[in-house]
Amino acid sequence: MTGRNKPRSAAEQVSDLTAGRLSVYLRCLTTLDAAGVKTISSRSLAERFHLNAAQIRKDLAYFGEFGVRGVGYYVADLKTHLRAILGLEKPVRVGIIGAGNLGRALADYQGFRVEGFHIVALFDTEPNRIGHPSRQGVPVRHVDDFTRMAAAQELDIVVIAVPEPAAQGVVNLAVESGIRAILNFSPGALQVPGGVKLKNVDLTVSLESLSFFLARGEQHVPGET
Amino acid sequence: MTGRNKPRSAAEQVSDLTAGRLSVYLRCLTTLDAAGVKTISSRSLAERFHLNAAQIRKDLAYFGEFGVRGVGYYVADLKTHLRAILGLEKPVRVGIIGAGNLGRALADYQGFRVEGFHIVALFDTEPNRIGHPSRQGVPVRHVDDFTRMAAAQELDIVVIAVPEPAAQGVVNLAVESGIRAILNFSPGALQVPGGVKLKNVDLTVSLESLSFFLARGEQHVPGET
DNA sequence: TTTTGTGAACTAGTTCACAGCT
DNA sequence: AGCTGTGAACTAGTTCACAAAA
């Protein structure tokens, strides 16, 4: 029932797409849990949240047998498993480098706190930014402190919110300090060594993709859903 | 040489992945252009920016024959073509709904302006937010103004930066006003009718994917690149 | 009966490799 | 000689469909 039959070794590759969906499933389960739902089948989970039932089962099956045939999944139970799989059992400590508009907005975003992310600090080199905490009280420290804290394993993930020209240098610093997971908001491709996970959120690419769609689809196709 | 041999009809599906890469190619070409590079082969473009040469050629071939055999691509020429393909020939007008921290940070982000995006206004319903422009001077209007401006086709893309519970309502409003491209920063899945393009930037999913990677890869595999 | 977990089939996306043009 | 444009081969990702379990 608790299903820990076939846990894959960490060496086996699970795709990024699957990882992202696990996070989505966790959010769905949290919603269901709050609504008092006790068990859910992959089919009804898929119907409620516009997912694919077979894909949900396959994604989960990478990590064990969490379901009960004829019943489905116990919501609270699966939620616990997903939190463990996603490494959310203890707080995940996040540092944000770049205390400009974007860095401060991210630091104050309350959505992160919910799932156990702890924004430890913002980091910058500008003297007039240091010491002026964000509206929600996240402190702004000098990047030198970042190096020390990262080296002392006090940070799990670093968010890059500095202007493009500074980004690669900051990433190098983070990597040298032992950081192994980076979320990058600055445009352009950054280089990281193997064993370090880099995820990019490129706002210009997102907007230009939308613009591309508008430019292509100008004439509306009538027979479309 | 200018290559307009095989322009695909707008009905033909070009994948989102390809669209994103076109944006990346444009950025690369802008860099090369600024550096005074006149022509570039797909091979050297790939080497410089860590891309795949065949993929570059294939992506471009969807839209025409822009290259010259034995030479490569003329940088300025290809840049012009890409800007046209991405719909960036005239300014793209963007409205941001939600004038909180994130909305204001996005409004003031200077990277957008470069490639021809014009942030027309922020929109909100909170009376004490309306009329107080962002640091960079983007005005904050009432959402009623949004409805009017969108209906009058004064906005091309809308960015959603409101709290989760308000998001679907705001999207519905945008869609009813004739908006056909939406960039959503609020968590959770939103519903849009066919013919409307929705792109999600889900920060929680991004962070949890990184956490997943850390949780899996704890024991470092030595024989890895 | 219901629903999982999973091999098989299918679909999408990437990379190779080369004919043909400059 | 050098490089594009593209069919063919390959790889990754998704969906189907069903045997086995509760």
PDB file of N, CA and C in Angstrom, chain A residues 8 10 12 14 19-20 23 27 50 63 85-88 92 101 105 108-109 112 115 117 135 156 180 183 185 187-188 191 194 197 201-205 207-217 219 225, chain B residues 8 10 12 14 19-20 23 27 50 63 85-88 92 101 105 108-109 112 115 117 135 156 180 183 185 187-188 191 194 197 201-205 207-217 219 225:
ATOM      1  N   ARG A   8      14.007   3.527  -8.248  1.00  0.00           N
ATOM      2  CA  ARG A   8      15.125   3.595  -9.186  1.00  0.00           C
ATOM      3  C   ARG A   8      16.348   4.207  -8.510  1.00  0.00           C
ATOM      4  N   ALA A  10      19.581   6.622  -8.178  1.00  0.00           N
ATOM      5  CA  ALA A  10      19.728   8.038  -8.519  1.00  0.00           C
ATOM      6  C   ALA A  10      20.448   8.225  -9.847  1.00  0.00           C
ATOM      7  N   GLU A  12      19.934   6.573 -12.611  1.00  0.00           N
ATOM      8  CA  GLU A  12      18.994   6.503 -13.735  1.00  0.00           C
ATOM      9  C   GLU A  12      18.428   7.872 -14.064  1.00  0.00           C
ATOM     10  N   VAL A  14      15.873  10.551 -15.046  1.00  0.00           N
ATOM     11  CA  VAL A  14      14.467  10.923 -15.124  1.00  0.00           C
ATOM     12  C   VAL A  14      14.415  12.261 -15.831  1.00  0.00           C
ATOM     13  N   ALA A  19      10.077  15.556 -14.096  1.00  0.00           N
ATOM     14  CA  ALA A  19      10.309  16.287 -12.847  1.00  0.00           C
ATOM     15  C   ALA A  19       9.313  17.438 -12.692  1.00  0.00           C
ATOM     16  N   GLY A  20       9.115  18.179 -13.761  1.00  0.00           N
ATOM     17  CA  GLY A  20       8.166  19.287 -13.710  1.00  0.00           C
ATOM     18  C   GLY A  20       6.750  18.806 -13.427  1.00  0.00           C
ATOM     19  N   SER A  23       5.990  18.019  -9.797  1.00  0.00           N
ATOM     20  CA  SER A  23       5.668  19.236  -9.060  1.00  0.00           C
ATOM     21  C   SER A  23       4.202  19.626  -9.278  1.00  0.00           C
ATOM     22  N   ARG A  27       0.987  19.788  -6.512  1.00  0.00           N
ATOM     23  CA  ARG A  27       0.065  20.918  -6.336  1.00  0.00           C
ATOM     24  C   ARG A  27      -1.393  20.453  -6.430  1.00  0.00           C
ATOM     25  N   HIS A  50      -6.781  18.291 -16.324  1.00  0.00           N
ATOM     26  CA  HIS A  50      -6.401  18.267 -17.736  1.00  0.00           C
ATOM     27  C   HIS A  50      -5.023  17.680 -17.960  1.00  0.00           C
ATOM     28  N   PHE A  63       9.229   5.733  -9.472  1.00  0.00           N
ATOM     29  CA  PHE A  63       9.698   5.865  -8.085  1.00  0.00           C
ATOM     30  C   PHE A  63       9.144   4.830  -7.133  1.00  0.00           C
ATOM     31  N   ILE A  85      10.148  12.692  -2.823  1.00  0.00           N
ATOM     32  CA  ILE A  85      10.817  12.562  -4.125  1.00  0.00           C
ATOM     33  C   ILE A  85      11.377  13.904  -4.580  1.00  0.00           C
ATOM     34  N   LEU A  86      10.621  14.966  -4.340  1.00  0.00           N
ATOM     35  CA  LEU A  86      11.043  16.308  -4.768  1.00  0.00           C
ATOM     36  C   LEU A  86      12.022  16.955  -3.786  1.00  0.00           C
ATOM     37  N   GLY A  87      12.360  16.238  -2.725  1.00  0.00           N
ATOM     38  CA  GLY A  87      13.336  16.773  -1.774  1.00  0.00           C
ATOM     39  C   GLY A  87      12.790  17.907  -0.933  1.00  0.00           C
ATOM     40  N   LEU A  88      11.497  17.874  -0.643  1.00  0.00           N
ATOM     41  CA  LEU A  88      10.870  18.984   0.084  1.00  0.00           C
ATOM     42  C   LEU A  88      10.585  18.642   1.542  1.00  0.00           C
ATOM     43  N   VAL A  92      14.101  23.972   1.781  1.00  0.00           N
ATOM     44  CA  VAL A  92      15.126  24.171   0.760  1.00  0.00           C
ATOM     45  C   VAL A  92      15.578  25.627   0.847  1.00  0.00           C
ATOM     46  N   ASN A 101      15.149  45.165  -9.040  1.00  0.00           N
ATOM     47  CA  ASN A 101      13.687  45.010  -9.009  1.00  0.00           C
ATOM     48  C   ASN A 101      13.265  43.558  -9.013  1.00  0.00           C
ATOM     49  N   ALA A 105      11.520  41.327  -6.071  1.00  0.00           N
ATOM     50  CA  ALA A 105      10.164  40.821  -6.317  1.00  0.00           C
ATOM     51  C   ALA A 105      10.118  39.314  -6.073  1.00  0.00           C
ATOM     52  N   ASP A 108      10.241  38.450  -2.372  1.00  0.00           N
ATOM     53  CA  ASP A 108       9.007  38.732  -1.637  1.00  0.00           C
ATOM     54  C   ASP A 108       7.826  37.882  -2.106  1.00  0.00           C
ATOM     55  N   TYR A 109       8.030  37.102  -3.148  1.00  0.00           N
ATOM     56  CA  TYR A 109       6.943  36.276  -3.678  1.00  0.00           C
ATOM     57  C   TYR A 109       6.575  35.213  -2.651  1.00  0.00           C
ATOM     58  N   PHE A 112       6.500  30.858  -2.870  1.00  0.00           N
ATOM     59  CA  PHE A 112       7.616  29.947  -2.603  1.00  0.00           C
ATOM     60  C   PHE A 112       7.562  29.352  -1.202  1.00  0.00           C
ATOM     61  N   GLU A 115       5.536  25.861  -0.275  1.00  0.00           N
ATOM     62  CA  GLU A 115       6.036  24.500  -0.432  1.00  0.00           C
ATOM     63  C   GLU A 115       7.406  24.288   0.214  1.00  0.00           C
ATOM     64  N   PHE A 117      10.146  26.428   0.561  1.00  0.00           N
ATOM     65  CA  PHE A 117      11.365  27.117   0.153  1.00  0.00           C
ATOM     66  C   PHE A 117      11.607  28.279   1.115  1.00  0.00           C
ATOM     67  N   ARG A 135      10.856  44.487   1.138  1.00  0.00           N
ATOM     68  CA  ARG A 135       9.615  44.832   1.865  1.00  0.00           C
ATOM     69  C   ARG A 135       9.199  43.747   2.844  1.00  0.00           C
ATOM     70  N   ASP A 156      21.056  25.860  -0.801  1.00  0.00           N
ATOM     71  CA  ASP A 156      20.840  24.718  -1.694  1.00  0.00           C
ATOM     72  C   ASP A 156      20.722  25.154  -3.157  1.00  0.00           C
ATOM     73  N   ARG A 180      25.007  23.524  -6.618  1.00  0.00           N
ATOM     74  CA  ARG A 180      24.771  22.522  -7.658  1.00  0.00           C
ATOM     75  C   ARG A 180      23.431  22.682  -8.369  1.00  0.00           C
ATOM     76  N   LEU A 183      18.863  28.641 -10.798  1.00  0.00           N
ATOM     77  CA  LEU A 183      17.727  29.125 -11.590  1.00  0.00           C
ATOM     78  C   LEU A 183      18.107  30.488 -12.142  1.00  0.00           C
ATOM     79  N   PHE A 185      17.561  33.872 -14.448  1.00  0.00           N
ATOM     80  CA  PHE A 185      16.597  34.766 -15.088  1.00  0.00           C
ATOM     81  C   PHE A 185      17.255  35.696 -16.090  1.00  0.00           C
ATOM     82  N   PRO A 187      19.146  36.779 -19.558  1.00  0.00           N
ATOM     83  CA  PRO A 187      19.055  36.232 -20.907  1.00  0.00           C
ATOM     84  C   PRO A 187      20.387  35.655 -21.358  1.00  0.00           C
ATOM     85  N   GLY A 188      20.342  34.798 -22.350  1.00  0.00           N
ATOM     86  CA  GLY A 188      21.570  34.236 -22.898  1.00  0.00           C
ATOM     87  C   GLY A 188      21.939  32.925 -22.249  1.00  0.00           C
ATOM     88  N   GLN A 191      27.279  28.823 -19.132  1.00  0.00           N
ATOM     89  CA  GLN A 191      27.994  27.544 -19.097  1.00  0.00           C
ATOM     90  C   GLN A 191      28.141  27.070 -17.654  1.00  0.00           C
ATOM     91  N   GLY A 194      29.450  19.750 -15.693  1.00  0.00           N
ATOM     92  CA  GLY A 194      28.579  18.608 -15.417  1.00  0.00           C
ATOM     93  C   GLY A 194      28.372  18.457 -13.927  1.00  0.00           C
ATOM     94  N   LYS A 197      23.075  21.618 -12.118  1.00  0.00           N
ATOM     95  CA  LYS A 197      21.824  21.740 -12.865  1.00  0.00           C
ATOM     96  C   LYS A 197      21.478  23.214 -13.042  1.00  0.00           C
ATOM     97  N   VAL A 201      14.996  30.733 -17.146  1.00  0.00           N
ATOM     98  CA  VAL A 201      13.705  31.364 -17.398  1.00  0.00           C
ATOM     99  C   VAL A 201      14.024  32.593 -18.220  1.00  0.00           C
ATOM    100  N   ASP A 202      13.794  32.475 -19.538  1.00  0.00           N
ATOM    101  CA  ASP A 202      14.193  33.557 -20.432  1.00  0.00           C
ATOM    102  C   ASP A 202      12.949  34.311 -20.891  1.00  0.00           C
ATOM    103  N   LEU A 203      12.749  35.477 -20.288  1.00  0.00           N
ATOM    104  CA  LEU A 203      11.513  36.223 -20.515  1.00  0.00           C
ATOM    105  C   LEU A 203      11.421  36.729 -21.943  1.00  0.00           C
ATOM    106  N   THR A 204      12.572  37.116 -22.528  1.00  0.00           N
ATOM    107  CA  THR A 204      12.541  37.602 -23.907  1.00  0.00           C
ATOM    108  C   THR A 204      12.140  36.477 -24.852  1.00  0.00           C
ATOM    109  N   VAL A 205      12.681  35.295 -24.645  1.00  0.00           N
ATOM    110  CA  VAL A 205      12.311  34.152 -25.486  1.00  0.00           C
ATOM    111  C   VAL A 205      10.816  33.847 -25.353  1.00  0.00           C
ATOM    112  N   LEU A 207       8.357  35.947 -24.541  1.00  0.00           N
ATOM    113  CA  LEU A 207       7.560  36.976 -25.230  1.00  0.00           C
ATOM    114  C   LEU A 207       7.693  36.861 -26.744  1.00  0.00           C
ATOM    115  N   GLU A 208       8.900  36.563 -27.210  1.00  0.00           N
ATOM    116  CA  GLU A 208       9.084  36.468 -28.663  1.00  0.00           C
ATOM    117  C   GLU A 208       8.373  35.244 -29.234  1.00  0.00           C
ATOM    118  N   SER A 209       8.272  34.178 -28.468  1.00  0.00           N
ATOM    119  CA  SER A 209       7.508  33.010 -28.920  1.00  0.00           C
ATOM    120  C   SER A 209       6.035  33.377 -29.091  1.00  0.00           C
ATOM    121  N   LEU A 210       5.533  34.174 -28.172  1.00  0.00           N
ATOM    122  CA  LEU A 210       4.136  34.616 -28.273  1.00  0.00           C
ATOM    123  C   LEU A 210       3.956  35.526 -29.478  1.00  0.00           C
ATOM    124  N   SER A 211       4.919  36.411 -29.676  1.00  0.00           N
ATOM    125  CA  SER A 211       4.865  37.308 -30.822  1.00  0.00           C
ATOM    126  C   SER A 211       4.886  36.515 -32.134  1.00  0.00           C
ATOM    127  N   PHE A 212       5.722  35.476 -32.159  1.00  0.00           N
ATOM    128  CA  PHE A 212       5.795  34.585 -33.324  1.00  0.00           C
ATOM    129  C   PHE A 212       4.427  33.971 -33.609  1.00  0.00           C
ATOM    130  N   PHE A 213       3.785  33.502 -32.539  1.00  0.00           N
ATOM    131  CA  PHE A 213       2.459  32.897 -32.686  1.00  0.00           C
ATOM    132  C   PHE A 213       1.462  33.895 -33.277  1.00  0.00           C
ATOM    133  N   LEU A 214       1.506  35.130 -32.781  1.00  0.00           N
ATOM    134  CA  LEU A 214       0.598  36.160 -33.297  1.00  0.00           C
ATOM    135  C   LEU A 214       0.888  36.455 -34.765  1.00  0.00           C
ATOM    136  N   ALA A 215       2.163  36.518 -35.085  1.00  0.00           N
ATOM    137  CA  ALA A 215       2.559  36.851 -36.459  1.00  0.00           C
ATOM    138  C   ALA A 215       2.136  35.757 -37.440  1.00  0.00           C
ATOM    139  N   ARG A 216       2.208  34.499 -36.996  1.00  0.00           N
ATOM    140  CA  ARG A 216       1.844  33.376 -37.869  1.00  0.00           C
ATOM    141  C   ARG A 216       0.346  33.220 -38.011  1.00  0.00           C
ATOM    142  N   GLY A 217      -0.335  33.236 -36.851  1.00  0.00           N
ATOM    143  CA  GLY A 217      -1.738  32.837 -36.835  1.00  0.00           C
ATOM    144  C   GLY A 217      -2.692  33.960 -37.151  1.00  0.00           C
ATOM    145  N   GLN A 219      -4.452  35.150 -39.613  1.00  0.00           N
ATOM    146  CA  GLN A 219      -5.764  34.775 -40.146  1.00  0.00           C
ATOM    147  C   GLN A 219      -6.302  33.589 -39.358  1.00  0.00           C
ATOM    148  N   THR A 225     -10.711  23.975 -32.685  1.00  0.00           N
ATOM    149  CA  THR A 225     -11.304  23.882 -31.333  1.00  0.00           C
ATOM    150  C   THR A 225     -11.079  25.145 -30.533  1.00  0.00           C
TER     151      THR A 225
ATOM    152  N   ARG B   8       6.276  28.537 -45.573  1.00  0.00           N
ATOM    153  CA  ARG B   8       5.156  27.696 -45.162  1.00  0.00           C
ATOM    154  C   ARG B   8       3.933  28.528 -44.851  1.00  0.00           C
ATOM    155  N   ALA B  10       0.674  29.722 -42.773  1.00  0.00           N
ATOM    156  CA  ALA B  10       0.507  29.931 -41.331  1.00  0.00           C
ATOM    157  C   ALA B  10      -0.201  28.754 -40.678  1.00  0.00           C
ATOM    158  N   GLU B  12       0.366  25.584 -41.177  1.00  0.00           N
ATOM    159  CA  GLU B  12       1.316  24.538 -40.812  1.00  0.00           C
ATOM    160  C   GLU B  12       1.878  24.753 -39.422  1.00  0.00           C
ATOM    161  N   VAL B  14       4.385  24.887 -36.537  1.00  0.00           N
ATOM    162  CA  VAL B  14       5.787  24.969 -36.153  1.00  0.00           C
ATOM    163  C   VAL B  14       5.820  24.815 -34.645  1.00  0.00           C
ATOM    164  N   ALA B  19      10.080  27.723 -32.180  1.00  0.00           N
ATOM    165  CA  ALA B  19       9.825  29.151 -31.979  1.00  0.00           C
ATOM    166  C   ALA B  19      10.805  29.747 -30.962  1.00  0.00           C
ATOM    167  N   GLY B  20      10.999  29.035 -29.859  1.00  0.00           N
ATOM    168  CA  GLY B  20      11.929  29.517 -28.842  1.00  0.00           C
ATOM    169  C   GLY B  20      13.341  29.626 -29.386  1.00  0.00           C
ATOM    170  N   SER B  23      14.102  32.697 -31.496  1.00  0.00           N
ATOM    171  CA  SER B  23      14.395  33.842 -30.632  1.00  0.00           C
ATOM    172  C   SER B  23      15.852  33.814 -30.167  1.00  0.00           C
ATOM    173  N   ARG B  27      19.028  36.477 -31.022  1.00  0.00           N
ATOM    174  CA  ARG B  27      19.930  37.076 -30.025  1.00  0.00           C
ATOM    175  C   ARG B  27      21.392  36.836 -30.405  1.00  0.00           C
ATOM    176  N   HIS B  50      26.920  26.963 -28.659  1.00  0.00           N
ATOM    177  CA  HIS B  50      26.545  25.645 -28.133  1.00  0.00           C
ATOM    178  C   HIS B  50      25.183  25.184 -28.599  1.00  0.00           C
ATOM    179  N   PHE B  63      11.073  28.337 -43.028  1.00  0.00           N
ATOM    180  CA  PHE B  63      10.570  29.653 -43.429  1.00  0.00           C
ATOM    181  C   PHE B  63      11.134  30.156 -44.753  1.00  0.00           C
ATOM    182  N   ILE B  85       9.957  37.095 -39.074  1.00  0.00           N
ATOM    183  CA  ILE B  85       9.294  35.833 -38.715  1.00  0.00           C
ATOM    184  C   ILE B  85       8.723  35.905 -37.306  1.00  0.00           C
ATOM    185  N   LEU B  86       9.466  36.548 -36.405  1.00  0.00           N
ATOM    186  CA  LEU B  86       9.021  36.643 -35.015  1.00  0.00           C
ATOM    187  C   LEU B  86       8.025  37.789 -34.789  1.00  0.00           C
ATOM    188  N   GLY B  87       7.682  38.488 -35.847  1.00  0.00           N
ATOM    189  CA  GLY B  87       6.687  39.550 -35.712  1.00  0.00           C
ATOM    190  C   GLY B  87       7.198  40.769 -34.981  1.00  0.00           C
ATOM    191  N   LEU B  88       8.505  41.038 -35.121  1.00  0.00           N
ATOM    192  CA  LEU B  88       9.097  42.143 -34.360  1.00  0.00           C
ATOM    193  C   LEU B  88       9.362  43.372 -35.222  1.00  0.00           C
ATOM    194  N   VAL B  92       5.766  45.532 -30.404  1.00  0.00           N
ATOM    195  CA  VAL B  92       4.756  44.650 -29.848  1.00  0.00           C
ATOM    196  C   VAL B  92       4.280  45.264 -28.536  1.00  0.00           C
ATOM    197  N   ASN B 101       4.512  43.502  -6.720  1.00  0.00           N
ATOM    198  CA  ASN B 101       5.975  43.483  -6.856  1.00  0.00           C
ATOM    199  C   ASN B 101       6.419  42.936  -8.198  1.00  0.00           C
ATOM    200  N   ALA B 105       8.160  44.843 -11.345  1.00  0.00           N
ATOM    201  CA  ALA B 105       9.527  44.438 -11.712  1.00  0.00           C
ATOM    202  C   ALA B 105       9.595  44.107 -13.198  1.00  0.00           C
ATOM    203  N   ASP B 108       9.452  47.206 -15.402  1.00  0.00           N
ATOM    204  CA  ASP B 108      10.670  48.009 -15.403  1.00  0.00           C
ATOM    205  C   ASP B 108      11.875  47.274 -16.001  1.00  0.00           C
ATOM    206  N   TYR B 109      11.678  46.014 -16.322  1.00  0.00           N
ATOM    207  CA  TYR B 109      12.780  45.234 -16.881  1.00  0.00           C
ATOM    208  C   TYR B 109      13.161  45.786 -18.246  1.00  0.00           C
ATOM    209  N   PHE B 112      13.318  43.925 -22.200  1.00  0.00           N
ATOM    210  CA  PHE B 112      12.206  43.826 -23.157  1.00  0.00           C
ATOM    211  C   PHE B 112      12.255  44.904 -24.219  1.00  0.00           C
ATOM    212  N   GLU B 115      14.337  44.488 -27.789  1.00  0.00           N
ATOM    213  CA  GLU B 115      13.859  43.824 -29.002  1.00  0.00           C
ATOM    214  C   GLU B 115      12.489  44.322 -29.465  1.00  0.00           C
ATOM    215  N   PHE B 117       9.705  45.405 -27.632  1.00  0.00           N
ATOM    216  CA  PHE B 117       8.472  45.278 -26.859  1.00  0.00           C
ATOM    217  C   PHE B 117       8.198  46.600 -26.154  1.00  0.00           C
ATOM    218  N   ARG B 135       8.729  52.712 -11.137  1.00  0.00           N
ATOM    219  CA  ARG B 135       9.942  53.545 -11.083  1.00  0.00           C
ATOM    220  C   ARG B 135      10.367  54.048 -12.446  1.00  0.00           C
ATOM    221  N   ASP B 156      -1.180  43.746 -27.758  1.00  0.00           N
ATOM    222  CA  ASP B 156      -0.937  42.501 -28.475  1.00  0.00           C
ATOM    223  C   ASP B 156      -0.817  41.317 -27.521  1.00  0.00           C
ATOM    224  N   ARG B 180      -5.033  37.402 -27.754  1.00  0.00           N
ATOM    225  CA  ARG B 180      -4.768  36.076 -28.304  1.00  0.00           C
ATOM    226  C   ARG B 180      -3.427  35.502 -27.882  1.00  0.00           C
ATOM    227  N   LEU B 183       1.062  35.560 -21.390  1.00  0.00           N
ATOM    228  CA  LEU B 183       2.198  35.029 -20.630  1.00  0.00           C
ATOM    229  C   LEU B 183       1.802  35.024 -19.159  1.00  0.00           C
ATOM    230  N   PHE B 185       2.317  34.181 -15.154  1.00  0.00           N
ATOM    231  CA  PHE B 185       3.271  33.930 -14.075  1.00  0.00           C
ATOM    232  C   PHE B 185       2.609  33.352 -12.839  1.00  0.00           C
ATOM    233  N   PRO B 187       0.742  30.514 -10.557  1.00  0.00           N
ATOM    234  CA  PRO B 187       0.860  29.061 -10.556  1.00  0.00           C
ATOM    235  C   PRO B 187      -0.463  28.401 -10.937  1.00  0.00           C
ATOM    236  N   GLY B 188      -0.390  27.159 -11.347  1.00  0.00           N
ATOM    237  CA  GLY B 188      -1.608  26.416 -11.683  1.00  0.00           C
ATOM    238  C   GLY B 188      -1.967  26.524 -13.144  1.00  0.00           C
ATOM    239  N   GLN B 191      -7.262  27.789 -18.163  1.00  0.00           N
ATOM    240  CA  GLN B 191      -7.956  27.336 -19.365  1.00  0.00           C
ATOM    241  C   GLN B 191      -8.113  28.484 -20.347  1.00  0.00           C
ATOM    242  N   GLY B 194      -9.341  27.533 -27.890  1.00  0.00           N
ATOM    243  CA  GLY B 194      -8.451  27.370 -29.041  1.00  0.00           C
ATOM    244  C   GLY B 194      -8.262  28.702 -29.746  1.00  0.00           C
ATOM    245  N   LYS B 197      -3.026  31.626 -27.446  1.00  0.00           N
ATOM    246  CA  LYS B 197      -1.765  30.999 -27.026  1.00  0.00           C
ATOM    247  C   LYS B 197      -1.454  31.401 -25.595  1.00  0.00           C
ATOM    248  N   VAL B 201       4.963  30.540 -17.023  1.00  0.00           N
ATOM    249  CA  VAL B 201       6.249  30.561 -16.333  1.00  0.00           C
ATOM    250  C   VAL B 201       5.918  30.256 -14.886  1.00  0.00           C
ATOM    251  N   ASP B 202       6.155  29.009 -14.499  1.00  0.00           N
ATOM    252  CA  ASP B 202       5.752  28.570 -13.166  1.00  0.00           C
ATOM    253  C   ASP B 202       6.990  28.455 -12.279  1.00  0.00           C
ATOM    254  N   LEU B 203       7.170  29.446 -11.430  1.00  0.00           N
ATOM    255  CA  LEU B 203       8.397  29.537 -10.643  1.00  0.00           C
ATOM    256  C   LEU B 203       8.495  28.406  -9.628  1.00  0.00           C
ATOM    257  N   THR B 204       7.351  28.002  -9.071  1.00  0.00           N
ATOM    258  CA  THR B 204       7.388  26.905  -8.100  1.00  0.00           C
ATOM    259  C   THR B 204       7.820  25.611  -8.776  1.00  0.00           C
ATOM    260  N   VAL B 205       7.280  25.344  -9.951  1.00  0.00           N
ATOM    261  CA  VAL B 205       7.683  24.140 -10.686  1.00  0.00           C
ATOM    262  C   VAL B 205       9.177  24.181 -10.995  1.00  0.00           C
ATOM    263  N   LEU B 207      11.613  25.748  -9.348  1.00  0.00           N
ATOM    264  CA  LEU B 207      12.390  25.521  -8.120  1.00  0.00           C
ATOM    265  C   LEU B 207      12.274  24.067  -7.666  1.00  0.00           C
ATOM    266  N   GLU B 208      11.081  23.496  -7.764  1.00  0.00           N
ATOM    267  CA  GLU B 208      10.912  22.112  -7.315  1.00  0.00           C
ATOM    268  C   GLU B 208      11.644  21.128  -8.226  1.00  0.00           C
ATOM    269  N   SER B 209      11.751  21.450  -9.509  1.00  0.00           N
ATOM    270  CA  SER B 209      12.544  20.606 -10.411  1.00  0.00           C
ATOM    271  C   SER B 209      14.006  20.604  -9.978  1.00  0.00           C
ATOM    272  N   LEU B 210      14.488  21.769  -9.588  1.00  0.00           N
ATOM    273  CA  LEU B 210      15.879  21.865  -9.126  1.00  0.00           C
ATOM    274  C   LEU B 210      16.056  21.092  -7.822  1.00  0.00           C
ATOM    275  N   SER B 211      15.086  21.227  -6.937  1.00  0.00           N
ATOM    276  CA  SER B 211      15.133  20.501  -5.668  1.00  0.00           C
ATOM    277  C   SER B 211      15.144  18.993  -5.925  1.00  0.00           C
ATOM    278  N   PHE B 212      14.333  18.567  -6.890  1.00  0.00           N
ATOM    279  CA  PHE B 212      14.289  17.156  -7.282  1.00  0.00           C
ATOM    280  C   PHE B 212      15.662  16.674  -7.729  1.00  0.00           C
ATOM    281  N   PHE B 213      16.296  17.501  -8.548  1.00  0.00           N
ATOM    282  CA  PHE B 213      17.635  17.152  -9.032  1.00  0.00           C
ATOM    283  C   PHE B 213      18.613  16.994  -7.878  1.00  0.00           C
ATOM    284  N   LEU B 214      18.551  17.928  -6.938  1.00  0.00           N
ATOM    285  CA  LEU B 214      19.444  17.852  -5.775  1.00  0.00           C
ATOM    286  C   LEU B 214      19.161  16.589  -4.948  1.00  0.00           C
ATOM    287  N   ALA B 215      17.884  16.292  -4.765  1.00  0.00           N
ATOM    288  CA  ALA B 215      17.497  15.137  -3.945  1.00  0.00           C
ATOM    289  C   ALA B 215      17.944  13.829  -4.587  1.00  0.00           C
ATOM    290  N   ARG B 216      17.908  13.764  -5.922  1.00  0.00           N
ATOM    291  CA  ARG B 216      18.289  12.547  -6.641  1.00  0.00           C
ATOM    292  C   ARG B 216      19.796  12.369  -6.694  1.00  0.00           C
ATOM    293  N   GLY B 217      20.466  13.450  -7.081  1.00  0.00           N
ATOM    294  CA  GLY B 217      21.883  13.344  -7.422  1.00  0.00           C
ATOM    295  C   GLY B 217      22.812  13.486  -6.234  1.00  0.00           C
ATOM    296  N   GLN B 219      24.528  11.657  -4.144  1.00  0.00           N
ATOM    297  CA  GLN B 219      25.846  11.028  -4.261  1.00  0.00           C
ATOM    298  C   GLN B 219      26.414  11.321  -5.651  1.00  0.00           C
ATOM    299  N   THR B 225      30.914  13.891 -16.968  1.00  0.00           N
ATOM    300  CA  THR B 225      31.464  15.107 -17.582  1.00  0.00           C
ATOM    301  C   THR B 225      31.199  16.329 -16.717  1.00  0.00           C
TER     302      THR B 225
END
